[in-house]
JSON list of C-alpha atoms in Angstrom, two decimals:
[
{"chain": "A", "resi": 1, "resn": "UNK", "atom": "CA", "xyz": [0.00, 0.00, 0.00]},
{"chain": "A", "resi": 2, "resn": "UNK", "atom": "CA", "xyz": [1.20, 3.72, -0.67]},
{"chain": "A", "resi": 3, "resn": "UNK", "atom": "CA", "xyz": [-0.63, 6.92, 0.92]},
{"chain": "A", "resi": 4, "resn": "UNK", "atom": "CA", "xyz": [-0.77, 10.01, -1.10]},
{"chain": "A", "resi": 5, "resn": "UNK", "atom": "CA", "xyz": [-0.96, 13.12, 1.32]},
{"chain": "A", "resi": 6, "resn": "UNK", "atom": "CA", "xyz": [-0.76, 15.66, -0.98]},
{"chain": "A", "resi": 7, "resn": "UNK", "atom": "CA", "xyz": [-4.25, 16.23, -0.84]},
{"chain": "A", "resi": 8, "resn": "UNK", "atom": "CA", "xyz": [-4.60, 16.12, 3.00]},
{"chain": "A", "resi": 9, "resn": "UNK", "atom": "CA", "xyz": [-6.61, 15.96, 4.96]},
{"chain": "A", "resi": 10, "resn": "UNK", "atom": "CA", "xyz": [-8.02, 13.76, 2.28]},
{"chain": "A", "resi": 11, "resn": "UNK", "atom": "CA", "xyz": [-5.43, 10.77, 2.25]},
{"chain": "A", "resi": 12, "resn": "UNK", "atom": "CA", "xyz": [-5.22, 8.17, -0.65]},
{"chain": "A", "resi": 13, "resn": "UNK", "atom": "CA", "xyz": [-4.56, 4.31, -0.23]},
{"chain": "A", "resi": 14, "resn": "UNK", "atom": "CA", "xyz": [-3.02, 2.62, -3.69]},
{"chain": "A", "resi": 15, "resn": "UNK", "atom": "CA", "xyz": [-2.32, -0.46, -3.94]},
{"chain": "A", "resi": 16, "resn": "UNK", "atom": "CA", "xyz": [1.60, -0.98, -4.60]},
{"chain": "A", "resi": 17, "resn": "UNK", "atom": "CA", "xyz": [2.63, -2.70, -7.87]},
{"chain": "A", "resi": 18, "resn": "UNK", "atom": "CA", "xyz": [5.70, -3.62, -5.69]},
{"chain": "A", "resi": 19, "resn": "UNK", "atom": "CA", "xyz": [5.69, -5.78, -2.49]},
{"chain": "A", "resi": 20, "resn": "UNK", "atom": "CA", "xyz": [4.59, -2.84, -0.22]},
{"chain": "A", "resi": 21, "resn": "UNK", "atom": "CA", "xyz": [7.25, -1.69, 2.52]},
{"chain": "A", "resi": 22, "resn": "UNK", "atom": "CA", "xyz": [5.17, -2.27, 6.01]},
{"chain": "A", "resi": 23, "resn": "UNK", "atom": "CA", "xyz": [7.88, -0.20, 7.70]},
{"chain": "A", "resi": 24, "resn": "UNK", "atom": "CA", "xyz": [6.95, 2.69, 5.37]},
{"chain": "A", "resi": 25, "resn": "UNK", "atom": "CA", "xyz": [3.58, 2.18, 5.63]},
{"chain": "A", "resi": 26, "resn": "UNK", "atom": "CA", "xyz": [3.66, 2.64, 9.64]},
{"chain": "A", "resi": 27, "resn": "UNK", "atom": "CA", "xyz": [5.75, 5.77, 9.40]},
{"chain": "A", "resi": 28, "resn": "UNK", "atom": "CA", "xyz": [3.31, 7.39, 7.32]},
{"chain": "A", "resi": 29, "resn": "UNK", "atom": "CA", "xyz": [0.47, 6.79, 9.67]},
{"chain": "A", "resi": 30, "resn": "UNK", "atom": "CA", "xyz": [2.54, 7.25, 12.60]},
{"chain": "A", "resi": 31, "resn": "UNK", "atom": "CA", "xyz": [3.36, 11.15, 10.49]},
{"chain": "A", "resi": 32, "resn": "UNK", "atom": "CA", "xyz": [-0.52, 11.16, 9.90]},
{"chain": "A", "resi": 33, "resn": "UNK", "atom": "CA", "xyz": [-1.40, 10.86, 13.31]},
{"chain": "A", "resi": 34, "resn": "UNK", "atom": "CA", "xyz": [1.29, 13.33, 14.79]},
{"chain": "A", "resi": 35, "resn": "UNK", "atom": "CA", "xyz": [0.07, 16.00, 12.78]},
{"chain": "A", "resi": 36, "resn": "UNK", "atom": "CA", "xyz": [-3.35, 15.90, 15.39]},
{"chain": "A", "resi": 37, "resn": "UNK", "atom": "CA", "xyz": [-5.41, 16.73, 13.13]},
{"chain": "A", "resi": 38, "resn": "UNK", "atom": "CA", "xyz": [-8.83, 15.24, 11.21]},
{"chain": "A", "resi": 39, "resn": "UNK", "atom": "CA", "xyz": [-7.94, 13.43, 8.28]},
{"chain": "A", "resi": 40, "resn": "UNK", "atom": "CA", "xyz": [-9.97, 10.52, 6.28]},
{"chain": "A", "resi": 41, "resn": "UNK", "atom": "CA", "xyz": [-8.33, 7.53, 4.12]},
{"chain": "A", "resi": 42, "resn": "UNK", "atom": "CA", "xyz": [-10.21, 7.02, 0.43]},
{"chain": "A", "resi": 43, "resn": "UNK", "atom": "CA", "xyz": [-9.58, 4.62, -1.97]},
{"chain": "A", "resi": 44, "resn": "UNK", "atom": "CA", "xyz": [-10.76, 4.18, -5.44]},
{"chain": "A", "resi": 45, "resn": "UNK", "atom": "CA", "xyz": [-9.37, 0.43, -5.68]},
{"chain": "A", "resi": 46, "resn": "UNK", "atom": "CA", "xyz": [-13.07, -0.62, -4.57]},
{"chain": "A", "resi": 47, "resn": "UNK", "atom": "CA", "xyz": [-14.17, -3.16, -2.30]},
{"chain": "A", "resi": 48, "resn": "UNK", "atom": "CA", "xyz": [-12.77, -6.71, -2.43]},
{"chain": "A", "resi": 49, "resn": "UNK", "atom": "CA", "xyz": [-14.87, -9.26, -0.78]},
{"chain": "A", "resi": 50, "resn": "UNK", "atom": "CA", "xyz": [-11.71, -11.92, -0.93]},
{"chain": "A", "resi": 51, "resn": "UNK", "atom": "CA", "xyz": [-9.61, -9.18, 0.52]},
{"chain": "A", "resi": 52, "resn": "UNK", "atom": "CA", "xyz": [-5.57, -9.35, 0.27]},
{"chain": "A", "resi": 53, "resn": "UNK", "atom": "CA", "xyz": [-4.84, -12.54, 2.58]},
{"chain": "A", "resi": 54, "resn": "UNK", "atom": "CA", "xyz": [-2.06, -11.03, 4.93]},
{"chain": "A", "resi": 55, "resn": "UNK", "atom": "CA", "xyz": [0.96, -13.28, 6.98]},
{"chain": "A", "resi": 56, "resn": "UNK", "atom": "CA", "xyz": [-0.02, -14.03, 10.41]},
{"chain": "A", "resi": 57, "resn": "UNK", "atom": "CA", "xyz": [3.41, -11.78, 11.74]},
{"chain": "A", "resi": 58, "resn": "UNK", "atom": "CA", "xyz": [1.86, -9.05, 9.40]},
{"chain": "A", "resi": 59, "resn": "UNK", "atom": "CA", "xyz": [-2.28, -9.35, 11.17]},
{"chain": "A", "resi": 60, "resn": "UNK", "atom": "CA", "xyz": [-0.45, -9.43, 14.50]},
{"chain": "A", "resi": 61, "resn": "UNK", "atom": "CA", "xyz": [2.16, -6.08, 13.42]},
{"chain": "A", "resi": 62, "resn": "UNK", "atom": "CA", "xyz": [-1.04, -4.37, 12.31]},
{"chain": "A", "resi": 63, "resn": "UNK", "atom": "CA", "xyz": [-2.83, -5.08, 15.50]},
{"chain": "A", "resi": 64, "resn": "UNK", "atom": "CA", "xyz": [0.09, -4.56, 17.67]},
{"chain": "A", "resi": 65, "resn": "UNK", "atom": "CA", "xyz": [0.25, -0.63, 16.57]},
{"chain": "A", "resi": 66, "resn": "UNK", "atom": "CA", "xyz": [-3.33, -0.13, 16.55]},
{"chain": "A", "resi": 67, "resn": "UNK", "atom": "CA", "xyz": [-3.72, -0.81, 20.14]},
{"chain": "A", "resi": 68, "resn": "UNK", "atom": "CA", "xyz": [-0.34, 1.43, 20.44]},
{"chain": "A", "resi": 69, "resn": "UNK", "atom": "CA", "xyz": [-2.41, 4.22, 18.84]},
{"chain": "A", "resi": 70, "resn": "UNK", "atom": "CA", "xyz": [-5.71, 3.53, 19.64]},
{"chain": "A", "resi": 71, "resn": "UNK", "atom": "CA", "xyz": [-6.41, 6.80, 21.16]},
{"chain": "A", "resi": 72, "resn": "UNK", "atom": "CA", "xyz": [-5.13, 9.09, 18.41]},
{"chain": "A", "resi": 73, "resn": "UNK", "atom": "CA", "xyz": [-6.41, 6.33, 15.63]},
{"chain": "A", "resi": 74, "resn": "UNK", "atom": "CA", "xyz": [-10.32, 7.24, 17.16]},
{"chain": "A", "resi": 75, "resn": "UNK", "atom": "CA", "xyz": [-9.69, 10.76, 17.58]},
{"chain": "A", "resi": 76, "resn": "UNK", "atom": "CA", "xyz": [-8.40, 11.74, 14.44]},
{"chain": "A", "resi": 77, "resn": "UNK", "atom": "CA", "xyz": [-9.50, 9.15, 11.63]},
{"chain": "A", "resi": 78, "resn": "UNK", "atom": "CA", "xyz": [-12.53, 9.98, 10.70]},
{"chain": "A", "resi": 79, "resn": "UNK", "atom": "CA", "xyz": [-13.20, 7.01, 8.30]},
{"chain": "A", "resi": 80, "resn": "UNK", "atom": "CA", "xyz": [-12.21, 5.60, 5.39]},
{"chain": "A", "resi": 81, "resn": "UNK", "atom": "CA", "xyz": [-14.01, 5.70, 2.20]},
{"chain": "A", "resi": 82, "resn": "UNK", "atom": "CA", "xyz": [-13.98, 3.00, -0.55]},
{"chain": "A", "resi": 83, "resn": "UNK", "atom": "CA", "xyz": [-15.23, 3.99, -4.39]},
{"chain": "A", "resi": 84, "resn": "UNK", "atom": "CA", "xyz": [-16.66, 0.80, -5.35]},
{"chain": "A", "resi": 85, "resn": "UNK", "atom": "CA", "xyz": [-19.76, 1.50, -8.47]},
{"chain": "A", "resi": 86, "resn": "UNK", "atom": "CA", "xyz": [-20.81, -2.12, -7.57]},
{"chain": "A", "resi": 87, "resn": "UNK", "atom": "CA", "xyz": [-24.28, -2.51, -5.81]},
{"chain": "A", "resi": 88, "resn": "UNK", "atom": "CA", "xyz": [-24.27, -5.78, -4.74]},
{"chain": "A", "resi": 89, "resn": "UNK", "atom": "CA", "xyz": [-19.99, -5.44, -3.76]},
{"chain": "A", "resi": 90, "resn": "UNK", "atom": "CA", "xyz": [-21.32, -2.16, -1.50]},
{"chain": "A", "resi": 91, "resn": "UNK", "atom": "CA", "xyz": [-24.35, -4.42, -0.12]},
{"chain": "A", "resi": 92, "resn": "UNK", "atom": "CA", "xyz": [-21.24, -7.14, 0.28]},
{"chain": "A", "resi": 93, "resn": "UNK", "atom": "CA", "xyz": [-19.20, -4.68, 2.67]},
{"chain": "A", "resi": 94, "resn": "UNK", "atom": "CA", "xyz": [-22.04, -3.63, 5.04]},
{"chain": "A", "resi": 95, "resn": "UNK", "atom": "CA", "xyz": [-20.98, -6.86, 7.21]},
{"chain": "A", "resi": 96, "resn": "UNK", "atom": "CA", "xyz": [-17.52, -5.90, 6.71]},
{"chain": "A", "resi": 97, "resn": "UNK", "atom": "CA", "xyz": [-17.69, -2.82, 7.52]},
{"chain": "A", "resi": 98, "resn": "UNK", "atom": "CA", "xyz": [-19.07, -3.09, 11.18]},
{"chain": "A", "resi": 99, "resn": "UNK", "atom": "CA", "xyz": [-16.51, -5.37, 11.86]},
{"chain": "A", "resi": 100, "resn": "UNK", "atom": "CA", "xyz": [-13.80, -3.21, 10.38]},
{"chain": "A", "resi": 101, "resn": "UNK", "atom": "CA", "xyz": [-15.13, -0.12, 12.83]},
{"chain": "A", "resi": 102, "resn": "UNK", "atom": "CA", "xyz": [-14.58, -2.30, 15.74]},
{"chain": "A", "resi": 103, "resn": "UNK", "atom": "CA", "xyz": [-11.38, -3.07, 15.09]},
{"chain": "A", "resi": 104, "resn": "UNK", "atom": "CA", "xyz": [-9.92, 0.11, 13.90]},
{"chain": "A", "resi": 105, "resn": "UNK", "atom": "CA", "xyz": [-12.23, 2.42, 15.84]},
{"chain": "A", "resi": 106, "resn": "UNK", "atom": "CA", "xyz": [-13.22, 3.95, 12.57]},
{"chain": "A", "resi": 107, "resn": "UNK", "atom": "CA", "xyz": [-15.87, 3.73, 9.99]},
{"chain": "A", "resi": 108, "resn": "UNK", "atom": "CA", "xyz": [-15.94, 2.57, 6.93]},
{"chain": "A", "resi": 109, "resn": "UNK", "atom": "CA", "xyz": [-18.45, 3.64, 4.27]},
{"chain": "A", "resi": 110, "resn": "UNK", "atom": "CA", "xyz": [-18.86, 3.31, 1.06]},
{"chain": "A", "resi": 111, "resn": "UNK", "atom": "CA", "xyz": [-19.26, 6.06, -2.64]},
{"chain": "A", "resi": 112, "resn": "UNK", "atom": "CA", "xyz": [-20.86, 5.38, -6.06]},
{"chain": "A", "resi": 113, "resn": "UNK", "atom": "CA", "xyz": [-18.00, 7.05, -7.32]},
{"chain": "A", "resi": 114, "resn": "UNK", "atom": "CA", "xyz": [-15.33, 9.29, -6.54]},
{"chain": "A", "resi": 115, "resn": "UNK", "atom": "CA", "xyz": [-17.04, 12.58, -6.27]},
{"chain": "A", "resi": 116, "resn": "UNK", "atom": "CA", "xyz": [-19.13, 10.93, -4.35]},
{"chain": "A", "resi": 117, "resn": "UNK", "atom": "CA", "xyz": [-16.63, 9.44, -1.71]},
{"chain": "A", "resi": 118, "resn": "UNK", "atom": "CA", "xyz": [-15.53, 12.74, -2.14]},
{"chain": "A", "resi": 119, "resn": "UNK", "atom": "CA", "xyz": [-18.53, 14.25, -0.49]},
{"chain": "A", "resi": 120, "resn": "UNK", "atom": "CA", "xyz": [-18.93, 11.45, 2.26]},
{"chain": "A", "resi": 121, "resn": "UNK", "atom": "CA", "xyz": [-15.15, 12.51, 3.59]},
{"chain": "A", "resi": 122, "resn": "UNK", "atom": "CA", "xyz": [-16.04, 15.66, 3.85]},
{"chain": "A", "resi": 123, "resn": "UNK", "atom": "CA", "xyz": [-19.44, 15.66, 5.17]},
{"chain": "A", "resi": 124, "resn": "UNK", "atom": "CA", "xyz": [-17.06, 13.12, 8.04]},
{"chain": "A", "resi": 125, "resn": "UNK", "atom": "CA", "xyz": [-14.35, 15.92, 8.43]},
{"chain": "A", "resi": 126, "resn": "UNK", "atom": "CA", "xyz": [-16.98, 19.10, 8.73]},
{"chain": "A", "resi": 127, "resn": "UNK", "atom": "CA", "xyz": [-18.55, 16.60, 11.57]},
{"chain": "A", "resi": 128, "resn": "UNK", "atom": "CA", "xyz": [-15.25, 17.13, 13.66]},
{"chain": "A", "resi": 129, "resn": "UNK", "atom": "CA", "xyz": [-14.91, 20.51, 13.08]},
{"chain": "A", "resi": 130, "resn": "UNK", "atom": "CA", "xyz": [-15.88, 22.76, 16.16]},
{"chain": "A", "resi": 131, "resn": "UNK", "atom": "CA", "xyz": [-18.86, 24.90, 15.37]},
{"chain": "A", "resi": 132, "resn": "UNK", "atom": "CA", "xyz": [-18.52, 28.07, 13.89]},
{"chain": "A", "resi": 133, "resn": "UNK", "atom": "CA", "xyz": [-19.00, 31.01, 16.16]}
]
């Protein structure tokens, strides 16, 4: 996997076409999360209901820093957002997707397409926004 942050707070997760660097991967989320601020994860690779089978040392690396970061991953992701045009893979990911929130302590939703995913992260980053005055 490879984040784009150029467009933060509106981060992008592509798939690699190289074995992806897990290291790398954790630094950039590790920067993410220093930066305390709102940010949400999109992806336009859509939803796949066979997922990427990770190594056991990989699920337990994974979980091993989320409970490290637990506190900042709930405060400051406010979901992630797949692009996936599919009606039946979206009806597919509901289950998925409550189980994914537990985990991570995040949502998970679903666009139609990418303007669309586009208005779901922000309608999640104007929701942790303080009011306006």
């Amino acid at each position: 996997m490879q984040l784009d942050l150029s467009t933060f707070p509106l981060v992008w997760m592509r798939r690699e076409a190289a074995p992806a660097q897990p290291d790398m991967l954790f630094a950039q989320f590790d920067a993410l999360l220093a930066r305390r601020q709102a940010f949400v994860i999109l992806s336009e690779e859509g939803f796949d209901e066979d997922g990427h089978e990770h190594s056991q040392e990989e699920r337990k690396r994974a979980s091993l820093w989320m409970k490290q970061n637990k506190a900042a991953i709930r405060a400051y992701i406010q979901g992630m957002v797949l692009v996936e045009p599919s009606a039946a893979k979206r009806l597919a990911g509901k289950a998925f997707a409550v189980m994914f929130g537990k985990f991570w302590g995040y949502p998970l939703h679903f666009g139609t397409s990418r303007d669309d995913a586009l208005d779901i992260a922000q309608h999640l980053l104007h929701a942790w926004l303080p009011p306006q005055k």
